[in-house]
Coordinates of C-alpha atoms and ligand atoms in Angstrom, one line a residue:
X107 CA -18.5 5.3 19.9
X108 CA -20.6 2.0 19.3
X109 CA -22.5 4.3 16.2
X110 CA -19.7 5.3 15.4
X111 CA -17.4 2.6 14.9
X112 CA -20.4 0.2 14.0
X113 CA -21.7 2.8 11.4
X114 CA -17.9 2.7 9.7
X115 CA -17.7 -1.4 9.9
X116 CA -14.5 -0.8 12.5
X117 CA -14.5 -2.9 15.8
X118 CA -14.7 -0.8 19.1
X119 CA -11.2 -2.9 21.0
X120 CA -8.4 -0.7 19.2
X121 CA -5.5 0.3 21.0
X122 CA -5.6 3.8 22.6
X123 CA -2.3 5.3 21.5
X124 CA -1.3 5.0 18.3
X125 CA 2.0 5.6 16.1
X126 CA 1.1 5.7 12.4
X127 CA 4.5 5.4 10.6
X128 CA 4.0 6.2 6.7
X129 CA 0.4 8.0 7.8
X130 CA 1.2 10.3 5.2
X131 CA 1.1 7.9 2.1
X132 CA -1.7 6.4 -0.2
X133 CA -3.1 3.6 2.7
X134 CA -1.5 4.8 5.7
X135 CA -3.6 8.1 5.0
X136 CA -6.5 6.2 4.4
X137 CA -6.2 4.5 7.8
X138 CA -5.8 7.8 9.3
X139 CA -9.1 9.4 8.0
X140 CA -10.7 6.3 8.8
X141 CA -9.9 6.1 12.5
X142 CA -10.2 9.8 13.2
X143 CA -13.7 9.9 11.5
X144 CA -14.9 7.8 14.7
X145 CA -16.5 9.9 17.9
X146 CA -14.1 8.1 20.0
X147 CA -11.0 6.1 18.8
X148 CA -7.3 6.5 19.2
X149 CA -4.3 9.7 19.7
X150 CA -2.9 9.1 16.2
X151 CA 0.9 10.5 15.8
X152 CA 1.6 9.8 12.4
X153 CA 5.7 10.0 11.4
X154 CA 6.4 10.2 7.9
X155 CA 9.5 11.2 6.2
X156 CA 7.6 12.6 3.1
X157 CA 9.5 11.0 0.4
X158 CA 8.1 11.5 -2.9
X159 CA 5.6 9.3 -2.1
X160 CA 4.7 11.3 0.6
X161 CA 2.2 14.5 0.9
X162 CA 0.7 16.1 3.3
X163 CA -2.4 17.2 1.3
X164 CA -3.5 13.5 2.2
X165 CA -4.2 14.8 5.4
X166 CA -5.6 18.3 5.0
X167 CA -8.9 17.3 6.0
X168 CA -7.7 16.0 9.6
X169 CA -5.0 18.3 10.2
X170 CA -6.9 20.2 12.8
X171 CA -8.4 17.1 14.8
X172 CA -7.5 16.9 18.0
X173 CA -6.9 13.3 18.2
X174 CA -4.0 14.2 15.1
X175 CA -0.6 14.9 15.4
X176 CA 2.0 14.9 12.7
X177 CA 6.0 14.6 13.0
X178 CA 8.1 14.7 10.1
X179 CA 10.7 12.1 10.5
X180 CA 12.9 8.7 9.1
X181 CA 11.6 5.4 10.6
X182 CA 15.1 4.7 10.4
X183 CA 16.3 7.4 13.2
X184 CA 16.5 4.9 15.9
X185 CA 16.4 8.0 18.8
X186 CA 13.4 9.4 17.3
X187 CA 11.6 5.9 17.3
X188 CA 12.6 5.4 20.6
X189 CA 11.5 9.2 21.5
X190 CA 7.7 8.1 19.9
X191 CA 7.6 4.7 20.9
X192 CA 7.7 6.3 24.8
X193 CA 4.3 8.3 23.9
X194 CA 2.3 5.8 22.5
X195 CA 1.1 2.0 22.9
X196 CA 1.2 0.7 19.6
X197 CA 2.9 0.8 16.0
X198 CA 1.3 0.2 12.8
X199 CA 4.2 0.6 9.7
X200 CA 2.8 1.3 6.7
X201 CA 6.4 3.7 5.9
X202 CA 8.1 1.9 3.2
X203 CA 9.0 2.4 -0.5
X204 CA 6.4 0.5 -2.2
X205 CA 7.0 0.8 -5.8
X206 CA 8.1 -2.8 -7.7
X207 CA 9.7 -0.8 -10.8
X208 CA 11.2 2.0 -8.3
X209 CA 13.1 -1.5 -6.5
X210 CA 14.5 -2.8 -9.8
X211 CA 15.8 0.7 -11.1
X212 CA 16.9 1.6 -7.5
X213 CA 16.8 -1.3 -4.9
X214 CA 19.1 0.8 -1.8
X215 CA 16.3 2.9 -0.3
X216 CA 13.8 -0.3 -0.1
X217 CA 17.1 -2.5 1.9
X218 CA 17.2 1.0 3.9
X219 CA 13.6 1.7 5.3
X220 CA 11.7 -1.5 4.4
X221 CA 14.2 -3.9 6.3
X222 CA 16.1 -1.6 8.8
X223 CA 13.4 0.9 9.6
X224 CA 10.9 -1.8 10.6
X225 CA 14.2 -2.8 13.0
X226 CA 14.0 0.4 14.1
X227 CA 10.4 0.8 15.4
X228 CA 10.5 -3.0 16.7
X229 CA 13.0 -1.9 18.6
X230 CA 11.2 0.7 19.8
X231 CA 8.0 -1.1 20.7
X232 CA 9.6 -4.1 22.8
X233 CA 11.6 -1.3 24.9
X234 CA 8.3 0.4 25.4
X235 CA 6.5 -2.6 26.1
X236 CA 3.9 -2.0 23.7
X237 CA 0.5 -3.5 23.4
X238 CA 0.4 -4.3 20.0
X239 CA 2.8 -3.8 16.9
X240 CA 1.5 -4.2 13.0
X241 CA 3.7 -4.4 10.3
X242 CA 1.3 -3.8 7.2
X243 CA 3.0 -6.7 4.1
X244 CA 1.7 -7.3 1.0
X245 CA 0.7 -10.8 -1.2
X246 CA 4.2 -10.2 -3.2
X247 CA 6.0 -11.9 -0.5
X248 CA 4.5 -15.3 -1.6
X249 CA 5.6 -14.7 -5.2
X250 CA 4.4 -15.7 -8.4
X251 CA 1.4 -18.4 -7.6
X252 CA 0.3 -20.7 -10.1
X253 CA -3.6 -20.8 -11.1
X254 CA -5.9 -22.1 -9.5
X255 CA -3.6 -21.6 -6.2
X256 CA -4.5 -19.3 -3.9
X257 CA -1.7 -18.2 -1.4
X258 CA -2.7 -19.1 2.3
X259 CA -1.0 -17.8 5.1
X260 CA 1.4 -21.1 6.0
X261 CA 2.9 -20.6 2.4
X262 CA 6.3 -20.5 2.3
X263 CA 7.5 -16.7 1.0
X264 CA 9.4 -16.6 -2.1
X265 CA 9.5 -13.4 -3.1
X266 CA 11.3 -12.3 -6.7
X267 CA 11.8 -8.7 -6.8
X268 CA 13.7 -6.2 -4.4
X269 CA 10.6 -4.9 -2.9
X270 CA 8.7 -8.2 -2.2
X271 CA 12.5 -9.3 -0.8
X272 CA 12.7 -5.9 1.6
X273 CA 8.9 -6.6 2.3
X274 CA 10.0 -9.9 3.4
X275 CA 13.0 -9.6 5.3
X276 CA 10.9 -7.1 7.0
X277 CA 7.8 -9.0 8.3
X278 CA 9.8 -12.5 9.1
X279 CA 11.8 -9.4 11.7
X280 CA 8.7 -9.1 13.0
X281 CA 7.4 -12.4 13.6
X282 CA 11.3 -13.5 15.2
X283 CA 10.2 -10.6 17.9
X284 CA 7.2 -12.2 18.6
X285 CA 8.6 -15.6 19.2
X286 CA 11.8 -14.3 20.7
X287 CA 10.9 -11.4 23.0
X288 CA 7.1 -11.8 23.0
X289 CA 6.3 -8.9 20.8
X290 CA 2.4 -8.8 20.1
X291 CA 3.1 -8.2 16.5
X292 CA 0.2 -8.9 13.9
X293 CA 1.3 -8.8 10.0
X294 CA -1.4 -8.1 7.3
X295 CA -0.4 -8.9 3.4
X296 CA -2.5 -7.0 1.1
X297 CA -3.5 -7.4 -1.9
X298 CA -3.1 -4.7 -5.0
X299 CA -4.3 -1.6 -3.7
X300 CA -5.8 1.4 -5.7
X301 CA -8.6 4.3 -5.1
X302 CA -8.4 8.1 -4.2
X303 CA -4.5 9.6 -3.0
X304 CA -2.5 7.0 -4.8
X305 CA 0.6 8.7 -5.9
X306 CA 0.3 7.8 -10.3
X307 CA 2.8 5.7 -10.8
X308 CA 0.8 2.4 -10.1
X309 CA -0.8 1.2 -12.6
X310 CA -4.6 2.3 -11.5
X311 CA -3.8 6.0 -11.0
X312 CA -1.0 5.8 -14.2
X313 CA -3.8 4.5 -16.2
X314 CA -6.5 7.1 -15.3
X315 CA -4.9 10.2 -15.4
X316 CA -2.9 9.2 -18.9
X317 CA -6.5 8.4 -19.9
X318 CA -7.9 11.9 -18.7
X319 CA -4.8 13.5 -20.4
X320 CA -5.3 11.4 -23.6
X321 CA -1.7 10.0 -22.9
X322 CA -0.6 6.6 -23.6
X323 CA -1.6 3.5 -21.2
X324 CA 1.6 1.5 -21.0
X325 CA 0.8 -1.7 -20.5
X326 CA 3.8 -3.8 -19.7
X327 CA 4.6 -7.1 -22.3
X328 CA 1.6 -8.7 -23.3
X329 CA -0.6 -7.5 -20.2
X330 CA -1.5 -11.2 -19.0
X331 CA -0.1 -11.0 -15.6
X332 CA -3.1 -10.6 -13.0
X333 CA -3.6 -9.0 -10.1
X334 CA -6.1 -9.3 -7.2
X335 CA -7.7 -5.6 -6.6
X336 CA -9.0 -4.0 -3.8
X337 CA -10.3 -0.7 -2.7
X338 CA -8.2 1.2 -0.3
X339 CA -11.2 1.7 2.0
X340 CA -11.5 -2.0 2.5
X341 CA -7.7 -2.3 3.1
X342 CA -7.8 0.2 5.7
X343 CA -10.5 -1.0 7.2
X344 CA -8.8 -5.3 7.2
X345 CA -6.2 -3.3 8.8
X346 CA -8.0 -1.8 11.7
X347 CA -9.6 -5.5 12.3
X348 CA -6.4 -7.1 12.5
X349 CA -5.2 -4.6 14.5
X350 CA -8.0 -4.8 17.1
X351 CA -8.6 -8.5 16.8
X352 CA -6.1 -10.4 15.2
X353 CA -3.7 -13.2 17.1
X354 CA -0.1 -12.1 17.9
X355 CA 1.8 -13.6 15.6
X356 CA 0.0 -14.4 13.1
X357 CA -0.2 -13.0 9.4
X358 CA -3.4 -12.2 8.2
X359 CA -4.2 -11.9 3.9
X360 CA -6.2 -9.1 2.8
X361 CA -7.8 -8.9 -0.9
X362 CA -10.6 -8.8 -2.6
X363 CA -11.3 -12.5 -3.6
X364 CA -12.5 -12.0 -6.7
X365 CA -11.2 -13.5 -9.9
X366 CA -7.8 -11.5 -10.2
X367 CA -7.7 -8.9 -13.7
X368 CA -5.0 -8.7 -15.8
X369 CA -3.2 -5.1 -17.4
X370 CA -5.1 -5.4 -19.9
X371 CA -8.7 -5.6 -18.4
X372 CA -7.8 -2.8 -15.6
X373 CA -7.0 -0.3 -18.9
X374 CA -10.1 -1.4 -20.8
X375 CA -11.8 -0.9 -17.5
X376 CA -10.4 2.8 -16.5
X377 CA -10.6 3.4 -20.7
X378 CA -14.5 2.6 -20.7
X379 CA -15.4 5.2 -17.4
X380 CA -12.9 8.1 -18.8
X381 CA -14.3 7.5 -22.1
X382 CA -10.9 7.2 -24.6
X383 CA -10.5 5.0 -27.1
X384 CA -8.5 2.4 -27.1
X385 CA -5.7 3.4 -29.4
X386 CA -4.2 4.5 -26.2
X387 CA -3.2 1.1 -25.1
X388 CA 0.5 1.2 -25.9
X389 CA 2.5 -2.6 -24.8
X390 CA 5.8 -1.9 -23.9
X391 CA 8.5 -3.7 -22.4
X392 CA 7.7 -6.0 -19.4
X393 CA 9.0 -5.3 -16.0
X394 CA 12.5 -7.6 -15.5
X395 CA 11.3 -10.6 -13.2
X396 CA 7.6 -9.6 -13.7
X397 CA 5.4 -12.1 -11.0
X398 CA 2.4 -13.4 -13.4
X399 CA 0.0 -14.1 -10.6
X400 CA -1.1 -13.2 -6.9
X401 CA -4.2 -14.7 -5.9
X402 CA -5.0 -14.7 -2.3
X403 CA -7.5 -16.8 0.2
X404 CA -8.6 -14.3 2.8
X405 CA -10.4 -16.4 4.9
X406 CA -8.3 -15.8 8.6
X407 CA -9.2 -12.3 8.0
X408 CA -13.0 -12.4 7.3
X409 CA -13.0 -14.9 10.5
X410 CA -12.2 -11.5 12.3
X411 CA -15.2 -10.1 10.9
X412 CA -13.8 -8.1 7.8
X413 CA -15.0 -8.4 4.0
X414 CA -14.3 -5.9 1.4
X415 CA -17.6 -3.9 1.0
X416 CA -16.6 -2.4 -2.8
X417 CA -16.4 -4.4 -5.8
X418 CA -14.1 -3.2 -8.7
X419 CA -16.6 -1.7 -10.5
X420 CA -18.1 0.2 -7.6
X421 CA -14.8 1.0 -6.4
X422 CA -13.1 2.2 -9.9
X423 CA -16.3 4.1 -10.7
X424 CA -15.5 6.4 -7.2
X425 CA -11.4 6.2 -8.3
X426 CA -12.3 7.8 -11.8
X427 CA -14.5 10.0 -10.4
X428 CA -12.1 11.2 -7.9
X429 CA -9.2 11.6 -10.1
X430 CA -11.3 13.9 -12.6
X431 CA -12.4 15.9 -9.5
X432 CA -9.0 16.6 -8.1
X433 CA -7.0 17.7 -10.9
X434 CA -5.6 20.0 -8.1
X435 CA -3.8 17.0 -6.1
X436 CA -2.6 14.9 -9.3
X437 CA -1.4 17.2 -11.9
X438 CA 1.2 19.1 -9.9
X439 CA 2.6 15.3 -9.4
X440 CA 2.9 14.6 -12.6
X441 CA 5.9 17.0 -13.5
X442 CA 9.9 16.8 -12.3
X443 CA 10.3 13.8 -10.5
X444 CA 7.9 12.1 -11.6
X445 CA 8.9 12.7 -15.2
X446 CA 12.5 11.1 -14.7
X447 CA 10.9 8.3 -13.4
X448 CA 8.9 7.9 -16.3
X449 CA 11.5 8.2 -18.6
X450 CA 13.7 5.7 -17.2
X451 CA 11.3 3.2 -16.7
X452 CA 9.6 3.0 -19.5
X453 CA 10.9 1.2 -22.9
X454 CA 9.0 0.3 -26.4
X455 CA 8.6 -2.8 -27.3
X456 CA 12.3 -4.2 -29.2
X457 CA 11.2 -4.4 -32.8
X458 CA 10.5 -8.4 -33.9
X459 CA 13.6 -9.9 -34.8
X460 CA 13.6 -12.0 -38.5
X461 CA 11.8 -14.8 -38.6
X462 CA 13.4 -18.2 -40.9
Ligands
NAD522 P1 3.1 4.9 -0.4 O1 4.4 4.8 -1.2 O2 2.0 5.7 -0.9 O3 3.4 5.5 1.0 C1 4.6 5.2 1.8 C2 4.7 6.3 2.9 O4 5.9 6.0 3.7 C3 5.0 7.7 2.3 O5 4.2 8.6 3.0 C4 6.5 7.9 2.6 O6 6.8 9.3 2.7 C5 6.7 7.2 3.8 N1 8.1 6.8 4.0 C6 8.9 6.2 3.1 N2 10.1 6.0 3.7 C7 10.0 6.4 5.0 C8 10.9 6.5 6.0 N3 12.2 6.0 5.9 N4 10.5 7.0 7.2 C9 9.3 7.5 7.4 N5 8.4 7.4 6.4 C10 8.7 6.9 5.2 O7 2.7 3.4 -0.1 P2 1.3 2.7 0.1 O8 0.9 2.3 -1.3 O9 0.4 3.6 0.9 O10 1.7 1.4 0.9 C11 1.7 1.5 2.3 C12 2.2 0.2 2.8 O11 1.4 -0.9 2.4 C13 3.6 -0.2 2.4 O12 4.3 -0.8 3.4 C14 3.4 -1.2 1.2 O13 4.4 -2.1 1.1 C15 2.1 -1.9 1.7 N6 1.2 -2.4 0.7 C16 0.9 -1.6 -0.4 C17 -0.1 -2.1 -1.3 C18 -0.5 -1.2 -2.5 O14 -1.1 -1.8 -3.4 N7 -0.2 0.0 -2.6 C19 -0.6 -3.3 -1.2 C20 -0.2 -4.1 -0.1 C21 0.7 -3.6 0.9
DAU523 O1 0.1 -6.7 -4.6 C1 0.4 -5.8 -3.6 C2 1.4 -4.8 -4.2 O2 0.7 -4.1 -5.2 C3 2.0 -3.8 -3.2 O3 2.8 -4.5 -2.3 C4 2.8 -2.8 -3.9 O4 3.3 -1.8 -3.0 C5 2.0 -2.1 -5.0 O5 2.8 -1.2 -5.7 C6 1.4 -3.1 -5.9 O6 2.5 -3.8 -6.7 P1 2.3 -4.2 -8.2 O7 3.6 -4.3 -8.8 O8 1.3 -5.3 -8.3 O9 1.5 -2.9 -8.7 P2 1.6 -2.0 -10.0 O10 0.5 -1.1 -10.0 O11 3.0 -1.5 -10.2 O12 1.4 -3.1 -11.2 C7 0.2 -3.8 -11.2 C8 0.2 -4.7 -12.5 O13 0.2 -3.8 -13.6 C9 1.5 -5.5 -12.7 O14 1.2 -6.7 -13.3 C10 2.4 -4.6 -13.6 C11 1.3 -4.0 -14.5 N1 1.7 -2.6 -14.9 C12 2.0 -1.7 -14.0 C13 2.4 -0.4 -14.4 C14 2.8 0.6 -13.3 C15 1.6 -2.3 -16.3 O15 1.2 -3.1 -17.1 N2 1.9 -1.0 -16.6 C16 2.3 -0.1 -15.7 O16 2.6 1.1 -16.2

């Protein structure tokens, strides 16, 4: 266990029992691979509705581990929670729609499972008594922060878009069971995620697979507003070490630290390893509300003994390389659903208007 765990960067004090809700997603699979590829580590039942977002390829390589078991179900089915929650010690929510452009065309489904699902498993884990509850958040809920700013924890959340509202509402439920019914509940907020599995409607995976198809890179408005990256190995990982060591109650940032990038750097970057020119860079219209900044200090979380170990260049060099490997996983995606989406999303630029 001690090789192990020591050999993946992971602390050894995890809870034994573990409920992975959204296991089946970009991170939450990531977490799950993670955890089972230690000797000794925790039962994972992961519970995922498989939404679009959702897919259980993520998980082919651990399907058959005996420390695995999956359940297909709504977060939001309060006797099914209740029904988990009684097996296991310990929630950790990733399950959530996560997309910023999905919440502005469509904000129901975010109200639904971001705010009232993570009521549901709280629920679950204070009748159960559980030893620990995480509630994975993101750096949206501080909003747009000013340069040089970086958001600390004690920041007042101001979040501008449905998502980073449902994201919210969600966490701040979380913290009021700590305080009110004692709760152990630890809340990570994570910076902008990308790597291998990310379903290609972020801007990362959009970017490389329209760049391996030759397809457009839509940038949104003048691609200025910045970002903080990091690799979804080290999220996964920030996760686990809050999980095993952080404070109940507390919130905990997670990002990479370095000097956030802008739309317009990521595509040059993804357009330099695919090697496409960049005629491919197409501005379109900017996202309604669009936050210009997120820049995070992660220094509570490094306390615990966590630091990213990939750099974006190390870590967009193994993304690229993953998405031209795995044509298999990606291109089926690309088709139906994920068409519409497109296609209501995505506007050209209005034509200038006359200048006098
Ligand atoms: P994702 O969209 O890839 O995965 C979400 C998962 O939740 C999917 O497997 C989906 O099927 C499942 N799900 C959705 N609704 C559900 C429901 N009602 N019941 C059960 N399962 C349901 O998301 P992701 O990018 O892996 O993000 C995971 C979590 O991390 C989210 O809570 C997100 O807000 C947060 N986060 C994401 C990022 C990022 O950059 N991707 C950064 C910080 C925080
Ligand atoms: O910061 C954490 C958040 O990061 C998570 O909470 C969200 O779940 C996750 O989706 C992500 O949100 P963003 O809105 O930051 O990610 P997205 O990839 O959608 O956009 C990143 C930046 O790139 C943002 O400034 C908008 C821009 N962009 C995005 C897309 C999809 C474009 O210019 N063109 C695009 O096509």
């Amino acid at each position: 266990m001690e090789g192990a765990s020591s050999q993946l960067g992971l602390p050894r004090d995890l809870p034994g029992r573990l409920l992975v809700a959204g296991g089946a997603g970009f991170i939450g699979s990531a977490f799950v691979r993670l955890l089972l590829a230690l000797d000794t580590g925790p039962e994972i039942t992961v519970l995922d509705k498989l939404t679009y977002a959702g897919n259980l390829r993520n998980l082919q390589e651990v399907e058959h581990h005996p420390r695995y078991r999956f359940v297909q179900g709504d977060i939001c089915d309060r006797e099914l929670a209740d029904r988990l929650g009684a097996e296991v010690d310990c929630i950790v929510n990733f399950a959530a729609e996560s997309h910023v452009d999905r919440s502005i065309l469509d904000p129901d489904a975010f109200i639904r499972t971001d705010v009232y699902g993570t009521y549901s498993l709280l629920e679950a884990a204070r009748r159960h008594h559980h030893r620990r509850f995480l509630q994975v958040s993101t750096d949206e809920v501080y909003g747009d922060v000013e340069a040089p700013q970086l958001s600390v924890e004690s920041d007042p959340l101001r979040p501008r878009s449905p998502y980073s509202a449902s994201k919210a509402g969600a966490e701040m439920q979380c913290l009021a069971y700590h305080a009110t019914y004692g709760l152990p509940v630890v809340v990570t907020r994570g910076s902008n995620t990308y790597g291998p599995f990310q379903y290609p409607e972020k801007i990362v995976p959009l970017f490389v697979t329209q760049a391996l198809d030759g397809g457009p890179l839509p940038v949104y408005g003048d691609g200025g507003a910045v970002r903080d990256y990091l690799y979804v190995d080290d999220h996964a990982r920030g996760i686990a070490t809050v999980l095993a060591r952080g404070e109940p109650g507390a919130a905990y940032n997670l990002g990479q630290g370095a000097e956030p990038l802008n739309g317009l750097q990521v595509a040059d970057s993804v357009l330099e390893l695919v090697g496409a020119p960049r005629e491919l860079i197409q501005h379109v219209q900017d996202r309604p509300g669009h936050d210009r900044r997120y820049a995070l200090d992660s220094s509570r979380a490094r306390s615990l003994g966590w630091a990213p170990e990939l750099d974006f260049t190390s870590g967009m060099a193994r993304t690229v390389a993953w998405y031209r490997q795995r044509r298999d996983w990606w291109e089926p995606i690309k088709s139906g659903e994920f068409l519409e989406f497109y296609r209501r999303n995505y506007r050209p630029l209005e034509p200038a208007g006359p200048t006098s």
